[in-house]
GROMACS .gro file of C-alpha atoms in nm:
model
  232
    1UNK     CA    1   0.000   0.000   0.000
    2UNK     CA    2   0.138   0.340  -0.096
    3UNK     CA    3   0.205   0.598   0.174
    4UNK     CA    4  -0.044   0.877   0.243
    5UNK     CA    5   0.164   1.144   0.414
    6UNK     CA    6  -0.110   1.408   0.424
    7UNK     CA    7  -0.319   1.198   0.664
    8UNK     CA    8  -0.026   1.059   0.866
    9UNK     CA    9  -0.075   1.118   1.242
   10UNK     CA   10   0.302   1.142   1.303
   11UNK     CA   11   0.390   1.365   1.006
   12UNK     CA   12   0.488   1.646   1.245
   13UNK     CA   13   0.684   1.433   1.492
   14UNK     CA   14   0.861   1.166   1.285
   15UNK     CA   15   1.210   1.221   1.145
   16UNK     CA   16   1.064   1.304   0.802
   17UNK     CA   17   0.902   1.616   0.950
   18UNK     CA   18   1.222   1.807   0.866
   19UNK     CA   19   1.165   1.756   0.493
   20UNK     CA   20   0.982   1.990   0.260
   21UNK     CA   21   0.657   1.870   0.105
   22UNK     CA   22   0.836   1.800  -0.223
   23UNK     CA   23   1.112   1.605  -0.049
   24UNK     CA   24   0.862   1.412   0.160
   25UNK     CA   25   0.663   1.317  -0.150
   26UNK     CA   26   0.981   1.191  -0.316
   27UNK     CA   27   1.067   0.982  -0.011
   28UNK     CA   28   0.712   0.849   0.017
   29UNK     CA   29   0.728   0.721  -0.340
   30UNK     CA   30   0.988   0.468  -0.225
   31UNK     CA   31   0.793   0.356   0.082
   32UNK     CA   32   0.503   0.126   0.158
   33UNK     CA   33   0.252   0.094   0.441
   34UNK     CA   34   0.264  -0.228   0.639
   35UNK     CA   35   0.029  -0.342   0.916
   36UNK     CA   36   0.145  -0.595   1.174
   37UNK     CA   37  -0.076  -0.793   1.410
   38UNK     CA   38   0.023  -0.826   1.775
   39UNK     CA   39   0.308  -1.077   1.797
   40UNK     CA   40   0.402  -1.047   1.429
   41UNK     CA   41   0.768  -0.988   1.353
   42UNK     CA   42   0.888  -0.694   1.145
   43UNK     CA   43   1.229  -0.852   1.105
   44UNK     CA   44   1.443  -1.106   1.288
   45UNK     CA   45   1.804  -1.108   1.398
   46UNK     CA   46   2.015  -1.221   1.106
   47UNK     CA   47   1.781  -1.095   0.833
   48UNK     CA   48   1.992  -0.957   0.550
   49UNK     CA   49   1.708  -0.771   0.380
   50UNK     CA   50   1.562  -0.607   0.691
   51UNK     CA   51   1.366  -0.294   0.609
   52UNK     CA   52   1.375   0.040   0.785
   53UNK     CA   53   1.049   0.180   0.916
   54UNK     CA   54   0.875   0.462   1.097
   55UNK     CA   55   0.604   0.353   1.339
   56UNK     CA   56   0.278   0.535   1.267
   57UNK     CA   57   0.060   0.370   1.530
   58UNK     CA   58   0.086   0.085   1.779
   59UNK     CA   59   0.395  -0.030   1.967
   60UNK     CA   60   0.700  -0.247   1.896
   61UNK     CA   61   0.963  -0.417   2.106
   62UNK     CA   62   1.327  -0.474   2.018
   63UNK     CA   63   1.429  -0.804   2.172
   64UNK     CA   64   1.716  -1.049   2.200
   65UNK     CA   65   1.708  -1.414   2.302
   66UNK     CA   66   1.978  -1.611   2.483
   67UNK     CA   67   2.083  -1.967   2.404
   68UNK     CA   68   1.809  -2.101   2.632
   69UNK     CA   69   1.538  -1.900   2.458
   70UNK     CA   70   1.492  -1.641   2.732
   71UNK     CA   71   1.382  -1.304   2.599
   72UNK     CA   72   1.535  -0.971   2.695
   73UNK     CA   73   1.349  -0.658   2.585
   74UNK     CA   74   1.613  -0.405   2.484
   75UNK     CA   75   1.392  -0.117   2.373
   76UNK     CA   76   1.035  -0.012   2.309
   77UNK     CA   77   0.930   0.179   1.998
   78UNK     CA   78   0.637   0.420   2.014
   79UNK     CA   79   0.462   0.615   1.733
   80UNK     CA   80   0.702   0.832   1.527
   81UNK     CA   81   0.989   0.604   1.632
   82UNK     CA   82   1.233   0.472   1.371
   83UNK     CA   83   1.355   0.112   1.350
   84UNK     CA   84   1.623  -0.031   1.128
   85UNK     CA   85   1.998  -0.075   1.136
   86UNK     CA   86   2.145   0.149   0.870
   87UNK     CA   87   2.471   0.054   0.701
   88UNK     CA   88   2.469  -0.289   0.870
   89UNK     CA   89   2.486  -0.614   0.669
   90UNK     CA   90   2.205  -0.772   0.872
   91UNK     CA   91   1.968  -0.707   1.161
   92UNK     CA   92   2.107  -0.776   1.508
   93UNK     CA   93   1.780  -0.803   1.701
   94UNK     CA   94   1.419  -0.909   1.657
   95UNK     CA   95   1.158  -0.634   1.619
   96UNK     CA   96   0.809  -0.753   1.713
   97UNK     CA   97   0.469  -0.583   1.725
   98UNK     CA   98   0.323  -0.557   2.075
   99UNK     CA   99  -0.015  -0.441   1.945
  100UNK     CA  100  -0.163  -0.397   1.599
  101UNK     CA  101   0.089  -0.161   1.444
  102UNK     CA  102   0.101   0.044   1.125
  103UNK     CA  103   0.438   0.137   0.976
  104UNK     CA  104   0.591   0.322   0.685
  105UNK     CA  105   0.854   0.081   0.554
  106UNK     CA  106   1.146   0.143   0.323
  107UNK     CA  107   1.410  -0.081   0.172
  108UNK     CA  108   1.738  -0.005   0.343
  109UNK     CA  109   1.913   0.109   0.021
  110UNK     CA  110   1.634   0.362  -0.038
  111UNK     CA  111   1.680   0.513   0.308
  112UNK     CA  112   2.057   0.522   0.268
  113UNK     CA  113   2.016   0.712  -0.060
  114UNK     CA  114   1.769   0.949   0.106
  115UNK     CA  115   2.023   1.028   0.377
  116UNK     CA  116   2.270   1.130   0.108
  117UNK     CA  117   2.010   1.338  -0.076
  118UNK     CA  118   1.860   1.505   0.233
  119UNK     CA  119   2.118   1.600   0.500
  120UNK     CA  120   1.841   1.734   0.724
  121UNK     CA  121   1.690   1.384   0.737
  122UNK     CA  122   2.028   1.237   0.830
  123UNK     CA  123   2.061   1.484   1.117
  124UNK     CA  124   1.705   1.413   1.234
  125UNK     CA  125   1.768   1.039   1.240
  126UNK     CA  126   2.095   1.092   1.425
  127UNK     CA  127   1.915   1.295   1.692
  128UNK     CA  128   1.642   1.032   1.716
  129UNK     CA  129   1.901   0.756   1.747
  130UNK     CA  130   2.059   0.941   2.038
  131UNK     CA  131   1.719   0.984   2.205
  132UNK     CA  132   1.639   0.616   2.151
  133UNK     CA  133   1.973   0.515   2.301
  134UNK     CA  134   1.908   0.724   2.611
  135UNK     CA  135   1.557   0.578   2.642
  136UNK     CA  136   1.694   0.225   2.608
  137UNK     CA  137   1.953   0.293   2.877
  138UNK     CA  138   1.675   0.426   3.097
  139UNK     CA  139   1.483   0.100   3.057
  140UNK     CA  140   1.792  -0.100   3.147
  141UNK     CA  141   1.845   0.113   3.457
  142UNK     CA  142   1.490   0.040   3.572
  143UNK     CA  143   1.570  -0.331   3.589
  144UNK     CA  144   1.842  -0.293   3.848
  145UNK     CA  145   1.765   0.012   4.060
  146UNK     CA  146   1.507   0.102   4.322
  147UNK     CA  147   1.218  -0.072   4.488
  148UNK     CA  148   0.969  -0.268   4.284
  149UNK     CA  149   0.697  -0.003   4.313
  150UNK     CA  150   0.941   0.269   4.205
  151UNK     CA  151   1.045   0.075   3.894
  152UNK     CA  152   0.684   0.004   3.801
  153UNK     CA  153   0.574   0.364   3.863
  154UNK     CA  154   0.853   0.495   3.640
  155UNK     CA  155   0.765   0.253   3.361
  156UNK     CA  156   0.394   0.338   3.376
  157UNK     CA  157   0.471   0.708   3.361
  158UNK     CA  158   0.698   0.652   3.063
  159UNK     CA  159   0.419   0.462   2.887
  160UNK     CA  160   0.177   0.747   2.963
  161UNK     CA  161   0.422   1.002   2.822
  162UNK     CA  162   0.470   0.796   2.506
  163UNK     CA  163   0.092   0.765   2.462
  164UNK     CA  164   0.034   1.140   2.493
  165UNK     CA  165  -0.017   1.362   2.190
  166UNK     CA  166   0.149   1.645   2.384
  167UNK     CA  167   0.509   1.669   2.501
  168UNK     CA  168   0.392   1.879   2.797
  169UNK     CA  169   0.201   1.615   2.991
  170UNK     CA  170   0.135   1.240   2.994
  171UNK     CA  171  -0.181   1.080   2.860
  172UNK     CA  172  -0.454   1.036   3.118
  173UNK     CA  173  -0.585   0.713   2.966
  174UNK     CA  174  -0.383   0.457   2.772
  175UNK     CA  175  -0.325   0.086   2.719
  176UNK     CA  176  -0.019  -0.090   2.856
  177UNK     CA  177   0.173  -0.213   2.550
  178UNK     CA  178   0.332  -0.499   2.746
  179UNK     CA  179   0.181  -0.800   2.918
  180UNK     CA  180   0.246  -0.839   3.289
  181UNK     CA  181   0.493  -1.112   3.203
  182UNK     CA  182   0.685  -0.878   2.972
  183UNK     CA  183   0.680  -0.603   3.235
  184UNK     CA  184   0.812  -0.850   3.492
  185UNK     CA  185   1.086  -0.958   3.252
  186UNK     CA  186   1.188  -0.600   3.180
  187UNK     CA  187   1.195  -0.490   3.545
  188UNK     CA  188   1.354  -0.812   3.679
  189UNK     CA  189   1.045  -0.886   3.888
  190UNK     CA  190   0.801  -1.175   3.911
  191UNK     CA  191   0.457  -1.158   3.752
  192UNK     CA  192   0.307  -1.186   4.099
  193UNK     CA  193   0.505  -0.884   4.216
  194UNK     CA  194   0.393  -0.679   3.916
  195UNK     CA  195   0.028  -0.766   3.983
  196UNK     CA  196   0.062  -0.687   4.352
  197UNK     CA  197   0.236  -0.354   4.293
  198UNK     CA  198  -0.022  -0.250   4.033
  199UNK     CA  199  -0.286  -0.310   4.298
  200UNK     CA  200  -0.089  -0.104   4.549
  201UNK     CA  201  -0.052   0.188   4.308
  202UNK     CA  202  -0.427   0.176   4.249
  203UNK     CA  203  -0.507   0.167   4.622
  204UNK     CA  204  -0.277   0.465   4.677
  205UNK     CA  205  -0.475   0.663   4.420
  206UNK     CA  206  -0.196   0.705   4.164
  207UNK     CA  207  -0.362   0.498   3.890
  208UNK     CA  208  -0.684   0.318   3.809
  209UNK     CA  209  -0.695  -0.002   3.609
  210UNK     CA  210  -0.959  -0.019   3.335
  211UNK     CA  211  -1.006  -0.347   3.154
  212UNK     CA  212  -0.729  -0.595   3.085
  213UNK     CA  213  -0.452  -0.345   3.008
  214UNK     CA  214  -0.615  -0.005   3.041
  215UNK     CA  215  -0.463   0.250   3.280
  216UNK     CA  216  -0.605   0.581   3.396
  217UNK     CA  217  -0.346   0.819   3.538
  218UNK     CA  218  -0.531   0.954   3.842
  219UNK     CA  219  -0.244   1.140   4.010
  220UNK     CA  220   0.061   1.189   3.783
  221UNK     CA  221   0.250   1.384   4.051
  222UNK     CA  222   0.210   1.098   4.297
  223UNK     CA  223   0.332   0.851   4.036
  224UNK     CA  224   0.639   1.067   3.978
  225UNK     CA  225   0.705   1.085   4.349
  226UNK     CA  226   0.677   0.708   4.389
  227UNK     CA  227   0.916   0.653   4.100
  228UNK     CA  228   1.186   0.846   4.281
  229UNK     CA  229   1.318   1.010   3.967
  230UNK     CA  230   1.249   1.324   3.769
  231UNK     CA  231   1.055   1.229   3.457
  232UNK     CA  232   1.012   1.448   3.152
   0.00000   0.00000   0.00000
């Protein structure tokens, strides 16, 4: 399916936002829309023809597996995020849809040519790569620091921020993109601990659970305080 940039919900926040309309149209001509179902893989470690993509809606995880098949979530990708290893002979990690996800996909050679043609796009992707690296490090830090409720509060707030259409405040209502098992894996906790701490956060009045994965942010300031870190 061809790209429709005019209706794209992330046209003002994705890396391509730095391009002029003419440049964006030229880039879009090389791209395609792809929709993934939850659990479907965008590309796997070792793929030599892995595409590059901008996430339009949904959520992705970047994951690695050890020799015993245990998964480690290395990063989460939210709308307007970019995935793909430029100038690499093959993909190093699996990229998997956490929810139904819509992406703008490009063959890697097409993106590499676009970076040569549009220096502003290259700079935008470099900045985004730096932001993604910092976010990934932040997720890794959550796994080994602080009490269980602090780790969970920080992760929930980060999810709320990613779900918001504004950079000024987190979303009040959103869906957790991870299962409790995946949250437990990421935070080095047990599933039972995650469930118990979610209940505690709700009893304290910081959040309210709605449905299977729905979260209402009742008191963002309290959630920040419980997390023990300054969140932006």
